C-alpha positions as YAML, in Angstrom:
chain: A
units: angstrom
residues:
- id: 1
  name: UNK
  ca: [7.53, -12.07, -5.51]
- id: 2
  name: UNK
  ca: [5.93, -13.14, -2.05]
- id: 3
  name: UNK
  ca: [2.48, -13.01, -0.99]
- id: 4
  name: UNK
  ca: [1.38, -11.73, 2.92]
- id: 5
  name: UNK
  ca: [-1.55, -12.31, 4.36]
- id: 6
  name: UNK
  ca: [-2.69, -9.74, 6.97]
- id: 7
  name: UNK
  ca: [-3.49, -10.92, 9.88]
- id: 8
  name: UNK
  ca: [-5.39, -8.09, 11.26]
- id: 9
  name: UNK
  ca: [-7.59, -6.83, 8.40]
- id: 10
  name: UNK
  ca: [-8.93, -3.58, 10.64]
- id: 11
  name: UNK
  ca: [-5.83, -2.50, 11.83]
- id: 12
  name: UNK
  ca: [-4.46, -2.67, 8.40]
- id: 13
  name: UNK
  ca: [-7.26, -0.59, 7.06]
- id: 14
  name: UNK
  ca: [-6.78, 1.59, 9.37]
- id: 15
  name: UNK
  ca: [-3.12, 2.16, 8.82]
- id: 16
  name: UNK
  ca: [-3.85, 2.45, 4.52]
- id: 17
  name: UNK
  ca: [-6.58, 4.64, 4.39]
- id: 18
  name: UNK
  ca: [-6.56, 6.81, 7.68]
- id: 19
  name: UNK
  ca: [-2.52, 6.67, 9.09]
- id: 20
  name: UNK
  ca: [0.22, 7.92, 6.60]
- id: 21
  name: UNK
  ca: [2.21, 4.52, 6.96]
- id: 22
  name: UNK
  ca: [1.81, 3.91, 2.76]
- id: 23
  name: UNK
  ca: [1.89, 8.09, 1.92]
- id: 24
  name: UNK
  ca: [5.00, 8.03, 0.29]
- id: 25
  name: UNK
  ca: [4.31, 5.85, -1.92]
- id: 26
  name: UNK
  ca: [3.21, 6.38, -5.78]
- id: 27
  name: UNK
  ca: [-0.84, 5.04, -6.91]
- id: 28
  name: UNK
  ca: [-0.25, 3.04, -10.22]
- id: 29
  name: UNK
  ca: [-3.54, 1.86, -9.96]
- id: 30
  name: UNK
  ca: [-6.84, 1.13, -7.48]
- id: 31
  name: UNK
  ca: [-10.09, -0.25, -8.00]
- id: 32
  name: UNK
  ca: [-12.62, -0.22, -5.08]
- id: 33
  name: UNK
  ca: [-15.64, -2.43, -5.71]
- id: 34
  name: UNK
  ca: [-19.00, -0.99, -3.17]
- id: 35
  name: UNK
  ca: [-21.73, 0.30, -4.93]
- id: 36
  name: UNK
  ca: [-19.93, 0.59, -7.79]
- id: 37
  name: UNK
  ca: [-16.86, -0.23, -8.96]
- id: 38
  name: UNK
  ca: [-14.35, 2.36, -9.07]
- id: 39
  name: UNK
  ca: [-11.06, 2.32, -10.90]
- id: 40
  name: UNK
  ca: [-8.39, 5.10, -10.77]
- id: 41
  name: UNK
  ca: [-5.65, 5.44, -12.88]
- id: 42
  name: UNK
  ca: [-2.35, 7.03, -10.72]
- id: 43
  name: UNK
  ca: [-0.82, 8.64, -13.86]
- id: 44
  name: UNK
  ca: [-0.90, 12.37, -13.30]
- id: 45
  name: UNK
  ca: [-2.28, 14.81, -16.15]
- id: 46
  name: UNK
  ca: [0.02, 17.27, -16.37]
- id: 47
  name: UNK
  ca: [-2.04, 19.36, -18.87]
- id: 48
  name: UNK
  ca: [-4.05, 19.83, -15.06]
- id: 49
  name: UNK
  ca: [-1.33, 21.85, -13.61]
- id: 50
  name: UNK
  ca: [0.01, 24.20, -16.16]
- id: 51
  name: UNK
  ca: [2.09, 26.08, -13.92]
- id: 52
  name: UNK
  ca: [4.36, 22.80, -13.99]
- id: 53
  name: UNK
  ca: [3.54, 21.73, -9.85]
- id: 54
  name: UNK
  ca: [3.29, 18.72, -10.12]
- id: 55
  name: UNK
  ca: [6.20, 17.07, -11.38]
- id: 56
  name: UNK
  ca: [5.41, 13.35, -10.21]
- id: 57
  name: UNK
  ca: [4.77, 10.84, -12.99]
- id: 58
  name: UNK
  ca: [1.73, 9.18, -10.50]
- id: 59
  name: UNK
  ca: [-0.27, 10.43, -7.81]
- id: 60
  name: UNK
  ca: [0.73, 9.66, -4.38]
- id: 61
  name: UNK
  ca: [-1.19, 7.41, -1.86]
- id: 62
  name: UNK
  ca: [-0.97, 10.50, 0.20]
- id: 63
  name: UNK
  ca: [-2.92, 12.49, -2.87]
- id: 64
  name: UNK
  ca: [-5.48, 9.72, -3.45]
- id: 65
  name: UNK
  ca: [-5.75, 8.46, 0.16]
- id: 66
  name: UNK
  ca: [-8.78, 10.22, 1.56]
- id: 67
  name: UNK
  ca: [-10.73, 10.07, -1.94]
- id: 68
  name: UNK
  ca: [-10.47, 6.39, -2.31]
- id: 69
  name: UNK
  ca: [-11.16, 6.04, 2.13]
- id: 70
  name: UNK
  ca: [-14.33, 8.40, 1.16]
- id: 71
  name: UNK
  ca: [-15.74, 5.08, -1.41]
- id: 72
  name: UNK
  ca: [-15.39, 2.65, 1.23]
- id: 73
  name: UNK
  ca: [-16.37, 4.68, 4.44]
- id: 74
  name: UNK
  ca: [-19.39, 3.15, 5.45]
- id: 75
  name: UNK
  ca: [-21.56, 0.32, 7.04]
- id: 76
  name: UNK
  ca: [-20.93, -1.93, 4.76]
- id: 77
  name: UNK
  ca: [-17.64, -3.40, 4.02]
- id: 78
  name: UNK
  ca: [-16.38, -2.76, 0.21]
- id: 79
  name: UNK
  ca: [-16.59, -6.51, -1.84]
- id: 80
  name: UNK
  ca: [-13.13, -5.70, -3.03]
- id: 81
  name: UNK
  ca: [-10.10, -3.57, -3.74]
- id: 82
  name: UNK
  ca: [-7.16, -3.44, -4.94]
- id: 83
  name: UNK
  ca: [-4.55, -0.90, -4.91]
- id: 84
  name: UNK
  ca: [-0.84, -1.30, -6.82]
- id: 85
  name: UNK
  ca: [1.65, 1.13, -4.77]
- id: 86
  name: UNK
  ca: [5.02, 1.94, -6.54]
- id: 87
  name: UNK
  ca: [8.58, 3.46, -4.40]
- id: 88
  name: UNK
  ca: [9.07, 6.58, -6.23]
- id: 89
  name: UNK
  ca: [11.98, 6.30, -8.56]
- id: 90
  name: UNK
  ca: [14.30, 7.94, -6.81]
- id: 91
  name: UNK
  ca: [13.62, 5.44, -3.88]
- id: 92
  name: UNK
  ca: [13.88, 2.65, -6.25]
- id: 93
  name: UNK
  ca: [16.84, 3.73, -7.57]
- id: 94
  name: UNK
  ca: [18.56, 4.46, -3.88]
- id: 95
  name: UNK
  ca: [17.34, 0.97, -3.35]
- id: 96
  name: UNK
  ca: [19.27, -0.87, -6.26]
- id: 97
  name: UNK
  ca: [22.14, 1.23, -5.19]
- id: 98
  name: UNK
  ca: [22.17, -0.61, -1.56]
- id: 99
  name: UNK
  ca: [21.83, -3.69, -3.63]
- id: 100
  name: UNK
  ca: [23.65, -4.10, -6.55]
- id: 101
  name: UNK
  ca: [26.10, -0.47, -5.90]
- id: 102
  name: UNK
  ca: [27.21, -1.72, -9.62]
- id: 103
  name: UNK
  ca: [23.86, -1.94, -11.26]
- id: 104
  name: UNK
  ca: [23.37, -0.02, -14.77]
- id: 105
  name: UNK
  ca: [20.87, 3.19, -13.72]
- id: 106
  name: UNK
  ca: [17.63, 3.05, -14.60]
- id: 107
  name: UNK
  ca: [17.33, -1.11, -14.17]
- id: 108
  name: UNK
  ca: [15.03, -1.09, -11.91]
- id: 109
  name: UNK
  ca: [11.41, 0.14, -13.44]
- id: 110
  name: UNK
  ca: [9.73, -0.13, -10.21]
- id: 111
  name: UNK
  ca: [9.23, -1.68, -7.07]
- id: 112
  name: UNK
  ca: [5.50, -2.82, -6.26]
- id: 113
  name: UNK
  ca: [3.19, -3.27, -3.44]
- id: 114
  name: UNK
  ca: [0.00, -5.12, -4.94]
- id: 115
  name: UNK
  ca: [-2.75, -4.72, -1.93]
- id: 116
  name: UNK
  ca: [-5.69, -6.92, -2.51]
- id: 117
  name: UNK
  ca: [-8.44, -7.27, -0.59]
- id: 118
  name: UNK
  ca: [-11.61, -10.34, -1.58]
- id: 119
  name: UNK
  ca: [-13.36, -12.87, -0.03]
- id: 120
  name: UNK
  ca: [-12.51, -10.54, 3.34]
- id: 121
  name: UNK
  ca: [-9.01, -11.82, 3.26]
- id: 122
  name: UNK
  ca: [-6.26, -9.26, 2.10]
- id: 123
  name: UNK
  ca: [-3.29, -9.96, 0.84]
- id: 124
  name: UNK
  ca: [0.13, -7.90, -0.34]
- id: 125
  name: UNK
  ca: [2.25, -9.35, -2.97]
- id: 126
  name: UNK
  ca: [5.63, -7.45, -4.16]
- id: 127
  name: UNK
  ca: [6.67, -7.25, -7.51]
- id: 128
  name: UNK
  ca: [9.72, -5.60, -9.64]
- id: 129
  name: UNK
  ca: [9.54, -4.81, -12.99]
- id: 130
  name: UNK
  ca: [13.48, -4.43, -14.55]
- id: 131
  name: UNK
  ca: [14.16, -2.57, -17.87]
- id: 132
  name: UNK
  ca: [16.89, -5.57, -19.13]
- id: 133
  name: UNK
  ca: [16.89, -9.31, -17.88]
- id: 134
  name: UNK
  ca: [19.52, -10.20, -15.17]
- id: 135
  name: UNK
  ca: [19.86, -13.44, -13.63]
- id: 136
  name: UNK
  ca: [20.90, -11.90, -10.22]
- id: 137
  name: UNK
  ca: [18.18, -12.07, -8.57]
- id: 138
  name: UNK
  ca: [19.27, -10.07, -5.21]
- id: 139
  name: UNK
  ca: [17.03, -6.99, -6.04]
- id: 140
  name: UNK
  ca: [13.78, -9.10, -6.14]
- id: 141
  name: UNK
  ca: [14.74, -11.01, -3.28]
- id: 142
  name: UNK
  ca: [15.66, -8.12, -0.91]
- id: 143
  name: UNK
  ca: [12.44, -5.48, -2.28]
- id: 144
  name: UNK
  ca: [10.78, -9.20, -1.14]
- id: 145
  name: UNK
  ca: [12.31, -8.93, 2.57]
- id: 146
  name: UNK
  ca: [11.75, -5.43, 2.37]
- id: 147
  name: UNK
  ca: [8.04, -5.78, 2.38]
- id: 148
  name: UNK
  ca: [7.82, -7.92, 5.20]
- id: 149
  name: UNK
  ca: [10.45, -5.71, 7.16]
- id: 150
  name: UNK
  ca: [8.18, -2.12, 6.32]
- id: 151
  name: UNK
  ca: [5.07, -3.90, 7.38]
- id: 152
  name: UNK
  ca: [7.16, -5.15, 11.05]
- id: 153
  name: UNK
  ca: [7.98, -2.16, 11.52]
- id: 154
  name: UNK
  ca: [4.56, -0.48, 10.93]
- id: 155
  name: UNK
  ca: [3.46, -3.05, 13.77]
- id: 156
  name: UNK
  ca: [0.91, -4.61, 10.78]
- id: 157
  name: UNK
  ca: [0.87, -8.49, 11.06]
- id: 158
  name: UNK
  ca: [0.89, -10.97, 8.24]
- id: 159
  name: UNK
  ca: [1.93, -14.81, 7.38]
- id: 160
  name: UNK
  ca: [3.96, -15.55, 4.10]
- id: 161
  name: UNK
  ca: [2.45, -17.72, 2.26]
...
């Protein structure tokens, strides 16, 4: 797990709820405190689409995006949010396999990006979640590197701290 604080909150903002930089990504959860406070769960109902459509587990940032920009569009800035992204499995899975090419399948549970945003000071902090205990710790460490390399190359700035 590391934590990364963005550097430039507006061009982050911009990038998460306007670009499709995060869109492939899966909504666990978000909660966007304005008004009121807001909290979506990601899980999908599939009783919703009968016809079998929608075969994700969660919703996708892409999905969700423009709902959860149209609670914090505004004058005023939101007092908080936070918004727990998840690689879909078969990314996490193609991402263990880079890793540990040995790995049981199914050992990694997910992959996390944990955006918070308080205090007007965001911050992203990974996480992995593993279905047995393993004392190799290479998947952690590289979803960890990962993180910093997606936001380099989305040209989004940030400080480990």
């Amino acid at each position: 797990m590391v934590s990364l604080k963005i550097e430039d909150l507006p061009a982050f903002t911009r990038q998460l709820f306007t670009g499709d930089t995060f869109d492939r990504f899966l909504v666990q959860e978000a909660r966007i405190v304005t008004f009121n406070a807001f909290t979506i769960d990601g899980r999908i109902r599939a009783e919703y689409f009968p016809d079998g459509d929608y075969t994700e587990e969660y919703s996708s940032w892409k999905m969700l995006r423009p709902f959860c920009f149209s609670l914090i569009r505004g004058k005023r800035l939101p007092e908080s949010f936070s918004i727990v992204l998840a690689l879909p499995p078969a990314g996490a899975e193609s991402f263990t396999r880079r890793i540990m090419p040995d790995a049981p399948e199914g050992l990694v549970r997910g992959l996390y990006l944990n955006i918070r945003y308080e205090d007007k000071v965001c911050r992203l902090v990974t996480g992995t979640s593993l279905t047995q205990f393993t004392v190799d710790k290479r998947i952690e460490h590289e979803w960890d590197s990962a993180a910093g390399g997606f936001l380099k190359k989305a040209e989004i700035g940030y400080l480990e701290e």
